[in-house]
Amino acid sequence: MNDGLPASAPRILLAIETSCDETAIAVMDEKGHVPVHRIFSQIDQHRPFGGVVPEVASRCHVEALPPMLDEVIAAAGLDWSAIEGVAFTRGPGLATSLLTGMASARALAYRLQCPITGVNHLHGHAVSIRLTRNGGMKDIALPALILLVSGGHTMLLLEETPARYRLLGQTLDDAAGEALDKGAKLMGLGYPGGPEIEAHARTGDPAAFAFPRGLARNQEASHRYCFSFSGLKTSLMVLLKREPSLKESRLADLAASYQEAVVDALMLRVVDALDHLPIRTLACAGGVARNARLREKLSAAADHSGVALALTEPEFCADNAAMIAASARLLNTWADPVAADLDVLPGWGLGEDTGTPHH
Ligand code: KG4
Ligand code: ZN
């Protein structure tokens, strides 16, 4: 889809993602193909604390970036001079982690005398539905309904114009990934909780325990497409306080039932939106989009509604730099690394000035 790049657009991009606990780098060519991308996960460093520690994260980014950058360029068979644009994650995320990526990107762009752009991490997740493993970026039939589910965010987006997103609704409390992470902790499972719960759920009965499905369907209009997961977490906590032995005797059933409640709460809103909006593609992105049960239900919903399905490739669901390159490519808003007044935006939302990262 990118054969028609504007003449001034950088062709070969290098992207750096450091918003949280993954250091990620990617190269994207002029066709939107990603010949090399690397993700260094700091999970082992944070596991002893049961969650991400910001100081540890930024130190890990600083150590990981220089050797990773060299390795990615070598693996792509490129010379540094081939890079025509550098993209970095400007927000949202941990301020100190974002700063490490921005500093590297800025130094590189300055040295390579090429333009730079600050990307919105959520915009990156949203455009990740277009990334393919071996080709360029694919076209999506619009309007698309995108369920963006990560550790920090749960949003329902409407894409009517390419790479522009309207927020239909989001979580009022915990994110879906956060609900899985907290639930796993209560069950005595490891971090991150999503994959742990999914693994144990495989042999369990999803109907064994009746957990709440978040907000009832008929909410006030402004909350129609919103989510809530705090009640689910509380109900697990209450159950395990009453019967702590369930953690041993019924772990698989607990995991399967809890996962089912998270997936159902998401699907309730997705199906409502599919029923009421003129959608042509149902899409899903973010770390939780790796979940097989969620993928299965989304696929069934798309079939039932007769719309196309665009689930982000599992390899591009969790935080990665290919999606940052994709966002930079699609928005094509570049700045001079010296003149630009660059900064990070730890609380940056989606739709807030997303297409104009520099002032
Ligand atoms: O998008 P992501 O990598 O990071 C953020 O931007 O937050 O998402 C991380 C979240 C974590 O909550 C993790 O438990 C969840 O994605 N996750 C999963 C699976 N793999 C990762 N949740 C359910 N099933 C999975 N297979
Ligand atoms: Zn993310």
XYZ file of C-alpha atoms and ligand atoms in Angstrom:
386
model
C 0.000 0.000 0.000
C 3.015 2.264 0.284
C 4.163 2.238 -3.331
C 2.856 5.776 -3.562
C 5.050 7.301 -0.854
C 5.429 11.086 -1.113
C 8.741 12.024 -2.722
C 10.018 13.627 0.471
C 9.122 10.682 2.753
C 12.005 8.760 4.300
C 12.176 5.313 2.702
C 14.093 3.195 5.217
C 13.025 3.742 8.817
C 14.548 2.787 12.126
C 12.121 2.648 15.060
C 12.793 2.502 18.793
C 10.202 1.516 21.416
C 10.982 1.958 25.128
C 7.659 2.913 26.712
C 7.628 0.270 29.412
C 9.571 -2.933 30.056
C 10.461 -3.977 26.517
C 13.366 -2.535 24.585
C 12.441 -2.932 20.919
C 14.006 -1.898 17.627
C 12.821 -2.399 14.054
C 13.779 -1.539 10.510
C 11.029 -0.900 7.950
C 11.602 -0.599 4.210
C 9.782 1.610 1.704
C 7.090 -1.053 1.125
C 6.216 -1.281 4.813
C 8.025 -4.591 5.116
C 9.914 -5.218 8.363
C 13.073 -7.194 7.504
C 14.306 -7.186 11.107
C 12.737 -6.431 14.462
C 13.974 -7.306 17.925
C 12.321 -7.258 21.330
C 14.359 -7.515 24.489
C 11.980 -8.275 27.322
C 12.995 -7.244 30.816
C 10.492 -9.601 32.424
C 13.209 -11.545 34.280
C 14.522 -8.327 35.829
C 11.067 -7.252 37.062
C 9.677 -10.663 38.045
C 11.077 -10.619 41.613
C 9.022 -7.452 42.241
C 5.774 -8.820 40.737
C 5.494 -5.843 38.378
C 7.490 -3.255 36.457
C 9.890 -1.070 38.493
C 10.487 2.201 36.569
C 14.101 2.717 37.712
C 15.030 -0.836 36.734
C 13.285 -0.407 33.371
C 15.124 2.754 32.349
C 18.507 1.321 33.378
C 17.817 -1.826 31.320
C 16.898 0.306 28.267
C 20.128 2.280 28.542
C 22.178 -0.917 28.670
C 20.255 -2.783 25.982
C 19.920 -0.115 23.282
C 23.509 0.328 21.959
C 24.281 -3.353 21.264
C 20.748 -3.977 19.960
C 20.972 -1.079 17.504
C 24.218 -2.425 16.053
C 22.822 -5.943 15.872
C 19.615 -4.865 14.075
C 21.505 -2.860 11.447
C 23.902 -5.775 10.873
C 21.058 -8.315 10.679
C 19.254 -6.135 8.118
C 22.446 -6.096 6.031
C 22.394 -2.299 6.039
C 24.880 0.434 6.496
C 23.897 3.124 9.015
C 23.801 5.620 6.163
C 20.832 3.735 4.652
C 18.533 4.924 7.469
C 16.464 7.882 6.223
C 14.169 8.459 9.215
C 14.185 7.632 12.927
C 10.963 7.050 14.897
C 10.653 6.709 18.663
C 7.817 6.212 21.130
C 6.959 9.579 22.626
C 4.205 8.342 24.952
C 2.203 7.156 26.743
C 4.499 5.227 29.085
C 7.017 5.543 31.883
C 8.675 8.962 31.636
C 12.217 7.759 32.344
C 11.904 4.839 29.922
C 10.515 7.073 27.170
C 13.429 9.475 27.696
C 16.022 6.763 27.026
C 14.441 5.940 23.652
C 14.074 9.576 22.699
C 17.697 10.344 23.577
C 18.951 7.446 21.445
C 16.675 8.361 18.550
C 17.697 11.979 18.691
C 21.410 11.201 18.785
C 21.047 8.816 15.862
C 18.989 11.212 13.748
C 21.463 13.960 14.488
C 24.401 11.794 13.504
C 22.671 10.486 10.371
C 21.342 13.942 9.473
C 17.878 12.496 8.950
C 14.386 13.499 10.156
C 12.838 12.234 13.380
C 9.285 11.598 14.584
C 7.717 10.907 17.995
C 5.054 8.199 17.823
C 2.033 7.574 20.032
C 2.375 4.046 21.437
C -1.390 3.439 21.293
C -1.475 4.595 17.694
C 1.282 2.035 17.090
C -0.843 -0.758 18.578
C -3.827 0.388 16.497
C -1.904 0.342 13.195
C -0.259 -3.010 14.067
C -3.304 -4.750 12.575
C -1.779 -3.881 9.165
C 1.617 -5.513 9.742
C 2.289 -8.792 7.984
C 5.102 -11.223 8.743
C 6.662 -11.406 5.311
C 5.026 -8.793 3.128
C 4.419 -5.080 3.441
C 1.511 -3.480 5.234
C -1.906 -4.754 4.218
C -5.024 -2.781 3.404
C -7.955 -2.858 5.822
C -11.556 -2.424 4.678
C -12.947 0.604 6.542
C -14.708 1.391 8.776
C -12.851 -0.925 11.134
C -13.731 -1.646 14.748
C -10.531 -2.131 16.741
C -10.374 -3.674 20.180
C -7.098 -2.461 21.691
C -6.242 -4.593 24.702
C -2.916 -4.276 26.498
C -1.530 -4.293 30.024
C -2.326 -0.614 30.493
C -5.205 0.101 28.100
C -8.530 -1.321 26.981
C -10.198 0.670 24.236
C -12.743 0.259 21.494
C -11.739 2.354 18.484
C -13.434 3.219 15.227
C -11.202 3.762 12.190
C -13.100 5.430 9.370
C -10.185 7.282 7.754
C -6.896 5.351 7.473
C -4.801 5.602 10.661
C -7.220 8.045 12.332
C -9.058 6.727 15.360
C -12.208 7.664 17.197
C -12.443 6.435 20.773
C -15.810 4.731 21.227
C -15.153 3.657 24.805
C -12.516 2.455 27.225
C -12.148 0.853 30.603
C -13.424 2.792 33.579
C -10.922 1.100 35.921
C -8.483 -1.782 35.236
C -7.288 -2.734 31.757
C -8.032 -6.264 30.517
C -4.346 -7.241 30.756
C -4.146 -5.726 34.221
C -7.200 -7.781 35.277
C -5.431 -10.924 34.056
C -2.159 -9.934 35.748
C -3.903 -9.179 39.070
C -6.056 -12.300 38.840
C -2.995 -14.462 38.215
C -1.288 -12.981 41.256
C -4.320 -13.818 43.415
C -4.226 -17.390 42.078
C -0.544 -17.636 42.981
C 0.578 -17.651 39.345
C 3.545 -15.803 37.868
C 3.949 -12.464 36.059
C 2.856 -11.530 33.440
C -0.453 -13.143 34.258
C -2.147 -13.323 30.843
C -0.051 -16.146 29.386
C -0.013 -17.971 32.759
C -3.799 -17.899 33.018
C -4.147 -18.975 29.393
C -1.830 -21.958 29.945
C -3.704 -23.179 33.038
C -7.106 -22.459 31.469
C -6.469 -25.023 28.725
C -7.466 -27.960 30.918
C -10.113 -26.113 32.938
C -13.864 -25.624 32.658
C -14.762 -22.042 31.665
C -18.209 -22.465 33.257
C -16.975 -23.819 36.610
C -17.213 -20.458 38.426
C -19.630 -17.642 37.592
C -17.530 -14.467 37.600
C -19.115 -11.084 36.742
C -18.891 -9.768 33.157
C -18.301 -6.101 33.975
C -20.884 -3.457 33.158
C -24.356 -4.585 32.221
C -25.181 -4.201 28.538
C -27.707 -1.427 28.874
C -25.559 1.315 30.286
C -26.154 5.023 29.984
C -25.288 6.106 26.438
C -21.885 7.582 27.300
C -20.742 4.242 28.751
C -22.210 2.062 26.049
C -18.813 0.906 24.772
C -16.948 1.116 28.079
C -15.495 -1.706 30.160
C -14.980 -2.411 33.859
C -12.837 -5.147 35.384
C -12.462 -4.148 39.027
C -15.561 -6.105 40.123
C -14.197 -9.256 38.498
C -10.924 -9.004 40.396
C -12.796 -8.368 43.655
C -15.058 -11.362 43.152
C -12.008 -13.618 42.689
C -10.448 -12.135 45.819
C -13.611 -12.767 47.860
C -13.899 -16.337 46.565
C -10.275 -17.172 47.404
C -10.541 -15.614 50.837
C -13.494 -17.871 51.565
C -11.927 -20.977 50.032
C -8.137 -20.593 49.740
C -7.711 -24.291 48.910
C -9.311 -23.709 45.468
C -5.931 -22.361 44.335
C -4.593 -25.900 44.561
C -7.626 -28.091 44.016
C -9.322 -26.162 41.171
C -6.598 -23.993 39.614
C -7.393 -24.917 35.994
C -11.125 -24.264 36.500
C -10.407 -20.953 38.212
C -8.100 -19.840 35.392
C -10.527 -20.949 32.658
C -13.522 -19.264 34.316
C -11.636 -16.039 35.009
C -10.266 -15.873 31.450
C -13.764 -16.517 30.110
C -15.139 -13.611 32.156
C -12.478 -11.234 30.785
C -13.069 -12.379 27.205
C -16.866 -12.238 27.559
C -16.732 -8.723 29.026
C -14.731 -7.622 25.974
C -16.977 -9.471 23.525
C -20.175 -7.963 24.950
C -19.059 -4.516 23.780
C -17.584 -5.735 20.507
C -20.801 -7.500 19.525
C -22.900 -4.488 20.515
C -20.739 -2.251 18.306
C -20.891 -4.730 15.408
C -24.688 -4.783 15.702
C -25.053 -1.002 15.664
C -22.272 0.472 13.543
C -21.536 0.055 9.821
C -18.339 -1.969 10.380
C -16.475 -3.744 7.555
C -13.533 -5.116 9.538
C -13.252 -6.398 13.094
C -9.718 -5.999 14.439
C -7.834 -6.575 17.667
C -4.385 -5.445 18.848
C -2.220 -5.303 21.989
C -0.670 -7.921 24.277
C -3.981 -9.533 25.244
C -4.766 -10.032 21.531
C -2.384 -13.008 21.720
C -4.989 -14.851 23.760
C -6.302 -17.826 21.784
C -9.740 -17.835 23.414
C -10.235 -14.138 22.579
C -9.056 -14.704 18.992
C -11.483 -17.592 18.638
C -14.454 -15.540 19.848
C -13.533 -12.517 17.709
C -13.260 -14.746 14.684
C -16.679 -16.263 15.376
C -18.197 -12.785 15.844
C -16.721 -11.581 12.536
C -18.092 -14.667 10.756
C -21.492 -14.176 12.319
C -21.630 -10.495 11.306
C -20.151 -11.090 7.850
C -17.235 -8.673 8.342
C -13.535 -9.148 7.633
C -11.200 -10.111 10.473
C -7.838 -8.426 11.132
C -6.195 -9.745 14.266
C -2.669 -8.444 14.787
C -0.102 -11.165 14.078
C 0.886 -12.696 17.458
C 4.457 -11.549 16.865
C 3.337 -7.884 16.729
C 0.736 -7.958 19.567
C 2.977 -7.222 22.540
C 5.078 -4.063 22.624
C 7.355 -3.923 19.588
C 9.034 -1.385 17.345
C 7.571 -2.580 14.041
C 4.282 -0.960 15.040
C 6.123 2.283 15.863
C 7.665 2.241 12.374
C 4.221 1.539 10.890
C 2.703 4.510 12.691
C 5.537 6.795 11.569
C 5.118 5.562 8.001
C 1.358 6.100 7.893
C 1.303 9.537 9.573
C 4.428 10.736 7.771
C 5.025 13.744 10.039
C 8.761 14.362 10.321
C 10.871 16.997 12.025
C 14.453 18.195 12.012
C 16.270 16.548 14.981
C 18.111 19.753 15.820
C 15.349 22.299 15.381
C 12.513 20.164 16.806
C 11.384 20.895 20.322
C 11.335 17.226 21.309
C 9.896 15.947 24.548
C 8.119 12.865 25.877
C 4.423 12.710 26.762
C 3.951 10.036 29.494
C 0.181 10.596 29.651
C -0.488 10.996 25.916
C -3.895 9.639 24.904
C -5.029 8.452 21.515
C -6.670 11.043 19.329
C -5.012 13.902 21.205
C -2.837 15.543 18.601
C -1.650 12.135 17.448
C -0.814 13.190 13.939
C 1.175 16.299 14.817
C 3.839 15.209 17.291
C 6.022 18.307 16.966
C 5.145 21.902 17.754
O 0.687 -4.648 24.833
P 1.483 -5.203 25.955
O 2.666 -6.064 25.648
O 2.018 -4.088 26.892
C 1.357 -2.925 27.194
O 1.432 -1.972 26.392
O 0.694 -2.937 28.259
O 0.460 -6.031 26.870
C 0.861 -6.719 28.018
C -0.348 -7.443 28.589
C -0.078 -8.064 29.965
O -1.128 -7.695 30.824
C -0.114 -9.560 29.682
O -0.575 -10.329 30.781
C -1.057 -9.653 28.508
O -0.734 -8.522 27.719
N -0.884 -10.876 27.710
C -1.834 -11.813 27.551
C -1.255 -12.849 26.773
N 0.032 -12.494 26.469
C 0.235 -11.276 27.050
N -3.098 -11.873 28.001
C -3.808 -12.958 27.674
N -3.331 -13.998 26.952
C -2.069 -13.995 26.492
N -1.607 -15.017 25.782
Zn 1.697 -1.541 24.585
